Coordinates of C-alpha atoms in Angstrom, one line a residue:
Chain X
X124 CA -5.5 9.6 -41.9
X125 CA -3.1 11.9 -40.2
X126 CA 0.2 13.0 -41.7
X127 CA 3.1 11.7 -39.6
X128 CA 4.9 14.9 -39.7
X129 CA 8.5 15.3 -38.8
X130 CA 8.6 17.0 -35.4
X131 CA 11.1 19.7 -35.3
X132 CA 13.7 19.3 -32.7
X133 CA 13.7 15.4 -32.4
X134 CA 17.3 14.7 -31.6
X135 CA 18.5 18.1 -32.7
X136 CA 20.9 19.8 -30.4
X137 CA 19.5 22.7 -28.4
X138 CA 15.9 21.6 -27.9
X139 CA 15.1 20.4 -24.4
X140 CA 13.0 17.3 -24.2
X141 CA 9.7 17.6 -22.2
X142 CA 10.5 14.4 -20.5
X143 CA 13.8 12.5 -20.6
X144 CA 14.6 9.2 -19.0
X145 CA 18.1 8.4 -17.9
X146 CA 19.1 4.8 -17.2
X147 CA 15.8 3.8 -15.4
X148 CA 16.1 0.6 -13.5
X149 CA 13.4 -1.3 -11.6
X150 CA 13.2 -4.8 -10.2
X151 CA 10.1 -6.6 -8.8
X152 CA 11.8 -9.2 -6.7
X153 CA 14.0 -11.2 -9.1
X154 CA 12.1 -9.9 -12.2
X155 CA 13.9 -7.1 -13.9
X156 CA 11.1 -4.8 -15.2
X157 CA 13.4 -2.0 -16.4
X158 CA 17.0 -2.7 -17.2
X159 CA 18.4 0.8 -17.7
X160 CA 16.0 2.6 -20.1
X161 CA 17.0 6.0 -21.6
X162 CA 14.8 8.0 -24.0
X163 CA 13.3 11.4 -24.7
X164 CA 9.8 12.8 -25.3
X165 CA 9.6 16.1 -27.0
X166 CA 6.8 18.7 -26.8
X167 CA 3.8 17.9 -28.9
X168 CA 4.9 14.4 -29.8
X169 CA 2.7 11.3 -29.6
X170 CA 5.2 8.6 -28.4
X171 CA 3.8 5.1 -28.6
X172 CA 5.4 2.4 -26.4
X173 CA 4.9 -1.0 -28.0
X174 CA 6.1 -4.5 -27.2
X175 CA 5.1 -7.8 -25.7
X176 CA 3.4 -8.1 -22.2
X177 CA 5.9 -7.8 -19.4
X178 CA 8.3 -5.8 -21.5
X179 CA 8.3 -2.8 -19.0
X180 CA 6.2 -0.4 -21.0
X181 CA 3.6 0.2 -18.3
X182 CA 6.2 0.3 -15.6
X183 CA 8.1 3.0 -17.5
X184 CA 4.9 5.0 -17.9
X185 CA 4.1 4.6 -14.2
X186 CA 7.5 5.8 -13.2
X187 CA 6.8 9.0 -15.2
X188 CA 4.3 10.3 -12.6
X189 CA 5.7 8.5 -9.6
X190 CA 3.0 5.8 -9.3
X191 CA 5.9 3.4 -9.4
X192 CA 9.3 4.1 -7.7
X193 CA 12.5 3.6 -9.6
X194 CA 15.5 1.6 -8.1
X195 CA 17.9 3.9 -9.9
X196 CA 18.0 6.4 -12.7
X197 CA 16.6 9.9 -13.2
X198 CA 13.6 11.4 -15.0
X199 CA 13.9 15.0 -16.1
X200 CA 11.0 17.2 -16.7
X201 CA 11.8 20.2 -19.0
X202 CA 15.5 19.5 -18.2
X203 CA 15.0 19.5 -14.4
X204 CA 15.2 16.3 -12.3
X205 CA 11.9 15.3 -10.9
X206 CA 11.5 15.6 -7.2
X207 CA 11.8 12.4 -5.2
X208 CA 9.6 13.3 -2.3
X209 CA 5.9 12.8 -2.1
X210 CA 4.8 16.4 -2.1
X211 CA 7.1 17.3 -4.9
X212 CA 5.6 14.4 -6.9
X213 CA 2.1 15.8 -6.3
X214 CA 3.1 18.9 -8.2
X215 CA 4.4 16.8 -11.1
X216 CA 1.3 14.7 -11.2
X217 CA -0.8 17.8 -11.5
X218 CA 1.0 18.6 -14.7
X219 CA 0.4 15.1 -16.1
X220 CA -2.9 13.4 -16.9
X221 CA -3.1 9.6 -16.7
X222 CA -5.6 7.2 -18.3
X223 CA -5.7 3.7 -16.9
X224 CA -6.4 0.3 -18.6
X225 CA -9.3 -0.3 -16.2
X226 CA -10.6 3.3 -16.3
X227 CA -10.6 3.6 -12.5
X228 CA -13.4 6.1 -12.5
X229 CA -14.7 6.7 -9.0
X230 CA -17.8 4.6 -8.8
X231 CA -19.5 6.7 -6.2
X232 CA -19.4 9.9 -8.3
X233 CA -21.3 10.7 -11.5
X234 CA -19.4 11.3 -14.7
X235 CA -19.5 15.0 -14.0
X236 CA -18.3 14.4 -10.4
X237 CA -15.4 12.4 -11.7
X238 CA -14.3 15.1 -14.1
X239 CA -14.7 17.8 -11.4
X240 CA -12.8 15.8 -8.7
X241 CA -9.3 17.1 -9.7
X242 CA -10.2 20.8 -10.3
X243 CA -12.2 21.1 -7.0
X244 CA -10.2 18.7 -4.8
X245 CA -6.7 19.6 -6.0
X246 CA -6.8 23.0 -7.6
X247 CA -9.4 24.4 -5.3
X248 CA -11.5 25.8 -8.2
X249 CA -15.0 27.1 -7.4
X250 CA -17.7 24.6 -8.0
X251 CA -19.5 26.6 -10.7
X252 CA -16.3 27.2 -12.7
X253 CA -15.3 23.5 -12.4
X254 CA -18.7 22.3 -13.4
X255 CA -18.7 24.5 -16.5
X256 CA -15.3 23.3 -17.6
X257 CA -16.2 19.7 -16.8
X258 CA -19.3 20.0 -19.0
X259 CA -17.2 21.4 -21.8
X260 CA -14.8 18.5 -21.5
X261 CA -17.7 16.0 -21.5
X262 CA -19.0 17.6 -24.6
X263 CA -15.6 17.3 -26.2
X264 CA -15.6 13.5 -25.6
X265 CA -19.2 13.3 -26.7
X266 CA -20.7 12.4 -23.4
X267 CA -22.4 15.6 -22.2
X268 CA -25.7 13.7 -22.1
X269 CA -24.2 11.2 -19.6
X270 CA -23.0 13.9 -17.2
X271 CA -25.2 12.7 -14.4
X272 CA -24.8 9.0 -15.0
X273 CA -22.7 6.8 -12.7
X274 CA -19.8 4.8 -14.1
X275 CA -21.7 1.5 -13.7
X276 CA -24.4 2.9 -16.1
X277 CA -21.8 3.5 -18.8
X278 CA -20.2 1.2 -21.4
X279 CA -16.5 0.6 -21.2
X280 CA -15.8 3.0 -24.0
X281 CA -17.9 5.7 -22.4
X282 CA -16.2 5.2 -19.1
X283 CA -12.8 5.5 -20.7
X284 CA -13.8 8.7 -22.4
X285 CA -15.0 10.1 -19.1
X286 CA -11.6 9.1 -17.7
X287 CA -9.9 11.1 -20.5
X288 CA -12.0 14.1 -19.7
X289 CA -11.2 13.7 -16.0
X290 CA -7.5 13.8 -16.8
X291 CA -7.9 16.7 -19.1
X292 CA -9.7 18.7 -16.5
X293 CA -6.4 19.3 -14.7
X294 CA -5.1 21.1 -17.9
X295 CA -2.1 18.7 -18.1
X296 CA 1.0 19.4 -20.2
X297 CA 1.4 15.7 -20.9
X298 CA -1.1 12.8 -21.1
X299 CA -0.1 9.3 -20.1
X300 CA -2.1 6.4 -21.5
X301 CA -1.6 3.0 -20.0
X302 CA -3.2 0.5 -22.5
X303 CA -6.3 2.6 -22.7
X304 CA -8.2 0.2 -25.0
X305 CA -7.0 -3.2 -23.7
X306 CA -10.0 -3.7 -21.4
X307 CA -12.6 -2.6 -24.0
X308 CA -15.0 -4.5 -26.2
X309 CA -13.8 -4.3 -29.8
X310 CA -16.8 -2.2 -30.9
X311 CA -16.0 0.6 -28.4
X312 CA -12.3 0.8 -29.0
X313 CA -12.8 3.1 -32.0
X314 CA -14.6 5.8 -30.0
X315 CA -11.7 6.0 -27.5
X316 CA -9.0 6.1 -30.2
X317 CA -10.9 8.9 -32.0
X318 CA -10.9 11.0 -28.8
X319 CA -7.1 10.3 -28.5
X320 CA -6.5 11.2 -32.1
X321 CA -8.4 14.4 -31.7
X322 CA -6.1 15.3 -28.7
X323 CA -3.1 14.5 -30.8
X324 CA -4.3 16.8 -33.5
X325 CA -4.6 19.6 -31.0
X326 CA -0.9 19.2 -30.2
X327 CA -1.1 17.4 -26.8
X328 CA 2.1 15.7 -25.8
X329 CA 1.1 12.1 -25.3
X330 CA 2.8 8.9 -24.2
X331 CA 0.7 5.9 -25.1
X332 CA 1.3 2.3 -24.1
X333 CA -0.7 0.4 -26.6
X334 CA -1.3 -2.8 -28.6
X335 CA -3.2 -0.9 -31.2
X336 CA -0.6 -1.0 -34.0
X337 CA -2.9 0.9 -36.5
X338 CA -3.2 3.7 -34.0
X339 CA 0.5 3.8 -33.3
X340 CA 1.3 3.9 -37.0
X341 CA -1.2 6.6 -37.9
X342 CA -1.3 8.8 -34.9
X343 CA 2.0 8.2 -33.3
X344 CA 5.0 10.1 -34.4
X345 CA 7.7 8.3 -32.4
X346 CA 7.6 4.6 -31.8
X347 CA 9.5 2.9 -29.0
X348 CA 9.7 -0.9 -29.1
X349 CA 10.5 -2.5 -25.8
X350 CA 11.3 -6.0 -24.7
X351 CA 12.5 -7.5 -21.4
X352 CA 12.9 -4.1 -19.7
X353 CA 14.9 -2.6 -22.5
X354 CA 14.4 -0.6 -25.7
X355 CA 14.9 -2.8 -28.7
X356 CA 14.7 0.1 -31.2
X357 CA 12.9 3.5 -31.6
X358 CA 12.1 5.6 -34.6
X359 CA 9.5 7.1 -36.8
X360 CA 6.5 4.9 -37.4
X361 CA 7.2 4.4 -41.1
X362 CA 10.7 3.1 -40.3
X363 CA 9.6 0.9 -37.4
X364 CA 6.6 -0.6 -39.1
X365 CA 7.9 -0.8 -42.7
X366 CA 11.5 -1.3 -42.2
X367 CA 12.3 -2.6 -38.6
X368 CA 16.0 -2.7 -38.0
X369 CA 15.9 -5.4 -35.4
X370 CA 14.9 -9.1 -35.6
X371 CA 13.2 -8.8 -32.3
X372 CA 10.9 -6.1 -33.7
X373 CA 10.0 -8.2 -36.7
X374 CA 9.5 -11.2 -34.4
X375 CA 7.0 -9.1 -32.3
X376 CA 5.1 -8.0 -35.3
X377 CA 4.9 -11.5 -36.7
X378 CA 3.4 -12.7 -33.4
X379 CA 0.8 -10.0 -33.8
X380 CA 0.0 -11.2 -37.3
X381 CA 1.1 -7.7 -38.4
X382 CA 2.9 -7.7 -41.7
X383 CA 3.7 -4.0 -42.0
Chain Q
X13 CA -50.6 -23.6 36.2
X14 CA -52.5 -20.4 35.5
X15 CA -51.2 -17.4 33.7
X16 CA -51.8 -13.8 34.5
X17 CA -51.0 -11.8 31.5
X18 CA -52.4 -8.6 33.0
X19 CA -49.1 -8.3 34.8
X20 CA -47.6 -7.2 31.5
X21 CA -50.2 -4.5 31.0
X22 CA -50.0 -3.3 34.5
X23 CA -46.3 -2.7 34.1
X24 CA -46.4 -1.4 30.6
X25 CA -45.0 1.9 31.6
X26 CA -41.9 0.3 33.1
X27 CA -41.4 -1.8 30.0
X28 CA -41.8 1.3 27.8
X29 CA -39.2 3.2 29.9
X30 CA -36.9 0.2 29.6
X31 CA -37.4 0.0 25.8
X32 CA -36.5 3.7 25.5
X33 CA -33.3 3.1 27.5
X34 CA -32.4 0.1 25.3
X35 CA -32.9 2.1 22.1
X36 CA -30.9 5.0 23.6
X37 CA -28.0 2.7 24.5
X38 CA -27.9 1.2 21.1
X39 CA -28.1 4.5 19.2
X40 CA -25.6 6.3 21.4
X41 CA -23.1 3.4 21.2
X42 CA -23.3 3.3 17.4
X43 CA -22.9 7.1 17.2
X44 CA -19.6 6.7 19.1
X45 CA -18.5 3.4 17.7
X46 CA -18.7 4.2 14.0
X47 CA -16.3 7.2 14.1
X48 CA -14.4 5.1 16.7
X49 CA -14.1 2.2 14.3
X50 CA -13.0 4.5 11.4
X51 CA -10.3 6.1 13.6
X52 CA -9.0 2.6 14.7
X53 CA -8.9 1.5 11.0
X54 CA -7.1 4.6 9.9
X55 CA -4.6 4.2 12.8
X56 CA -4.0 0.6 11.8
X57 CA -3.4 1.5 8.2
X58 CA -1.5 4.7 8.8
X59 CA 1.9 3.1 8.3
X60 CA 3.0 4.7 11.6
X61 CA 4.1 1.8 13.7
X62 CA 3.1 3.1 17.1
X63 CA -0.4 4.1 16.0
X64 CA -0.9 0.8 14.2
X65 CA 0.3 -1.2 17.2
X66 CA -2.0 0.8 19.6
X67 CA -5.0 0.2 17.3
X68 CA -4.2 -3.5 16.9
X69 CA -3.8 -3.9 20.7
X70 CA -7.1 -2.1 21.4
X71 CA -9.0 -4.2 18.8
X72 CA -7.6 -7.5 19.9
X73 CA -8.1 -6.7 23.6
X74 CA -11.8 -5.7 23.4
X75 CA -12.8 -8.0 20.7
X76 CA -11.7 -11.1 22.6
X77 CA -13.1 -10.3 26.0
X78 CA -16.7 -11.2 26.9
X79 CA -18.7 -8.0 26.9
X80 CA -20.2 -8.8 30.3
X81 CA -16.7 -8.8 31.7
X82 CA -15.9 -5.4 30.2
X83 CA -19.2 -4.1 31.7
X84 CA -18.4 -5.5 35.2
X85 CA -14.9 -4.2 35.0
X86 CA -15.9 -0.7 33.9
X87 CA -18.5 -0.6 36.7
X88 CA -16.7 -2.1 39.7
X89 CA -12.9 -1.8 39.1
X90 CA -12.4 1.4 37.0
X91 CA -13.9 3.7 39.7
X92 CA -11.6 2.2 42.3
X93 CA -8.6 2.2 40.0
X94 CA -9.1 5.7 38.6
X95 CA -11.2 7.5 41.2
X96 CA -13.7 8.4 38.5
X97 CA -17.3 7.4 39.0
X98 CA -19.7 7.4 36.1
X99 CA -23.5 6.8 36.3
X100 CA -24.5 3.2 35.4
X101 CA -25.8 4.3 32.0
X102 CA -22.6 6.2 31.2
X103 CA -20.5 3.2 32.2
X104 CA -22.7 1.0 30.0
X105 CA -22.2 3.2 27.0
X106 CA -18.4 3.3 27.6
X107 CA -18.3 -0.5 27.8
X108 CA -20.5 -1.1 24.8
X109 CA -18.6 1.5 22.8
X110 CA -15.2 -0.1 23.5
X111 CA -16.5 -3.4 22.4
X112 CA -18.4 -2.2 19.2
X113 CA -15.6 0.2 18.2
X114 CA -13.2 -2.8 18.2
X115 CA -15.5 -4.7 15.9
X116 CA -16.2 -1.7 13.7
X117 CA -12.4 -1.1 13.5
X118 CA -11.9 -4.5 11.9
X119 CA -14.9 -4.0 9.6
X120 CA -13.7 -0.7 8.3
X121 CA -10.2 -2.0 7.9
X122 CA -11.4 -4.9 5.8
X123 CA -13.6 -2.4 3.8
X124 CA -10.7 0.0 3.1
X125 CA -8.5 -2.9 2.1
X126 CA -11.1 -4.2 -0.3
X127 CA -11.0 -1.0 -2.4
X128 CA -8.5 -1.8 -5.2
X129 CA -5.2 0.0 -5.5
X130 CA -6.1 1.5 -8.9
X131 CA -8.7 3.7 -7.2
X132 CA -6.1 5.4 -5.0
X133 CA -3.7 5.6 -7.9
X134 CA -6.4 7.4 -9.9
X135 CA -6.6 9.9 -7.1
X136 CA -2.9 10.3 -6.8
X137 CA -2.5 10.7 -10.6
X138 CA -4.8 13.8 -10.3
X139 CA -2.4 15.2 -7.7
X140 CA -4.5 14.5 -4.7
X141 CA -3.0 14.2 -1.2
X142 CA -3.1 10.9 0.7
X143 CA -5.7 12.4 3.1
X144 CA -7.9 13.5 0.3
X145 CA -7.6 10.2 -1.5
X146 CA -8.6 8.4 1.7
X147 CA -11.6 10.7 2.6
X148 CA -12.9 11.4 -0.9
X149 CA -12.1 8.3 -2.8
X150 CA -11.5 5.2 -0.6
X151 CA -13.5 5.7 2.5
X152 CA -16.9 6.6 0.8
X153 CA -16.6 3.4 -1.2
X154 CA -15.4 1.3 1.8
X155 CA -18.3 2.5 4.0
X156 CA -20.8 1.5 1.3
X157 CA -19.2 -1.8 1.0
X158 CA -19.3 -2.6 4.7
X159 CA -22.9 -1.2 5.3
X160 CA -24.3 -4.7 5.5
X161 CA -21.7 -5.7 8.1
X162 CA -22.4 -2.5 10.1
X163 CA -26.1 -3.3 10.0
X164 CA -25.5 -6.8 11.3
X165 CA -23.3 -5.4 14.1
X166 CA -26.2 -3.0 14.9
X167 CA -28.7 -5.8 15.2
X168 CA -26.3 -7.7 17.5
X169 CA -25.6 -4.6 19.5
X170 CA -29.3 -4.0 20.0
X171 CA -29.7 -7.4 21.7
X172 CA -26.4 -7.2 23.5
X173 CA -27.4 -4.0 25.3
X174 CA -29.5 -6.4 27.6
X175 CA -26.2 -7.3 29.2
X176 CA -26.0 -3.9 30.9
X177 CA -28.9 -4.9 33.1
X178 CA -26.2 -6.6 35.3
X179 CA -25.1 -3.1 36.5
X180 CA -28.6 -1.9 37.2
X181 CA -29.1 0.2 34.0
X182 CA -32.8 0.4 33.6
X183 CA -33.0 -1.0 30.1
X184 CA -35.8 -3.3 28.8
X185 CA -34.1 -6.5 30.2
X186 CA -33.6 -4.9 33.6
X187 CA -37.1 -3.6 33.9
X188 CA -38.6 -6.9 32.8
X189 CA -36.5 -8.7 35.4
X190 CA -37.5 -6.3 38.1
X191 CA -41.2 -6.8 37.4
X192 CA -40.6 -10.5 37.4
X193 CA -38.9 -10.5 40.8
X194 CA -41.6 -8.4 42.3
X195 CA -44.6 -10.4 40.9
X196 CA -43.0 -13.8 40.4
X197 CA -44.6 -13.9 36.9
X198 CA -41.6 -15.4 35.2
X199 CA -43.1 -16.8 32.1
X200 CA -45.3 -13.8 31.4
X201 CA -42.5 -11.3 31.8
X202 CA -39.9 -13.3 29.8
X203 CA -42.5 -13.7 27.0
X204 CA -43.3 -10.0 27.1
X205 CA -39.6 -9.2 26.9
X206 CA -39.0 -11.7 24.0
X207 CA -41.9 -10.2 22.1
X208 CA -40.7 -6.6 22.5
X209 CA -37.1 -7.5 21.5
X210 CA -38.3 -9.5 18.6
X211 CA -40.7 -6.9 17.3
X212 CA -38.0 -4.3 17.5
X213 CA -35.3 -6.6 16.1
X214 CA -37.2 -8.2 13.2
X215 CA -37.8 -5.0 11.2
X216 CA -34.1 -4.1 11.7
X217 CA -33.1 -7.5 10.3
X218 CA -35.3 -6.8 7.3
X219 CA -33.8 -3.4 7.0
X220 CA -30.3 -5.1 6.8
X221 CA -31.5 -7.2 3.9
X222 CA -32.8 -4.1 2.2
X223 CA -29.5 -2.3 2.7
X224 CA -27.7 -5.3 1.3
X225 CA -29.7 -5.0 -1.9
X226 CA -29.8 -1.3 -2.2
X227 CA -26.2 -0.5 -1.6
X228 CA -24.5 -3.4 -3.3
X229 CA -21.4 -1.9 -4.8
X230 CA -21.8 -1.6 -8.6
X231 CA -18.6 -1.2 -10.5

């Protein structure tokens, strides 16, 4: 069990958030996915976005690295507005790692090839150096013996751990997790969450969209509850889970069968 | 009616020459039409309107014209219209390449479209450029996925090369027909021709089945 320590700087004046969202709006046709969301993420925090399906969590996460465009609003990175053009976004993406619900490993590359794809193809690292680093990362996620396996030969949990190593290979400042365990068999969820917990302990700034309430409570240090494209409430895990301020939050937990 | 099968053996050298030309035509056409098809597909999917329209026009034009008409046109009308005169075999390759490139263009387009969006997104999330995502992530998967279709196109092409005999290219069909008209041994020569095409084509069809199994996309 990890101490949910109070992060210095949360809400204090003077500290610049690593990422700050200002009035983000996004529509898909007539569906309002994000209805003006504002929030901050500070350095070293594990921010967990929770809430029912279709509440805008994933959309907000995908706006962060420009996989989704916003209709209006502004996202600031270290206090500076993110570029709107494609090439500028490429630079931003290189500073953020992303882990997808469906892993999205490249099926024609080995685990090692997947982890090396970014350093070689984007950073232009020499193959030998990239390979060494990739092997270190695969060791870190416990899959060094699967380096030469193809994704189809790996279990879901193993694929997701390779995907985490692939994102880490770019030495990101922030890791974005989009429901990383939702497509997994129950018995492989733990191995992925353990890797994520390890990352959190090392001080990685993480934004995690998740339905794993136990993970959010124990590893997260800032919880954001979303519903219908808006933030219902946000706060420290013990407050959100033990003493939710809003009926909507209590309602959501009761639907999960979660009693705090 | 009596048969004289010796006519086949007596003209074996001509049939062999024709077979070589047939293989050469099919191989050369495919070597041109695979990159050609990829270029057409990339143009179509480029998002640049004029390129997409040019590609679509090319594909729909050559895919919907009978190949024999393209061959005749390239041989009789193009030299008059443009002043350029190619050898019959070069003309044949141009006509076949136009036709097969159009088919391959549609094949690759479907293949690229079949690779799910998340794969490109995973590339973009790493900071890759559009070009790198296309050539390192999407296209290698698309090519694998359409290999069976390309293999079928190849088998069709191999037989369709016989159409170029109408412009006196000395392929297997042309040489067989020539021997036939010189010796009046119709049945013998048609049988010989059928046997050779079949013997060359059957292993290829089997190869297609094997490719289908071997390169099935595992995800």
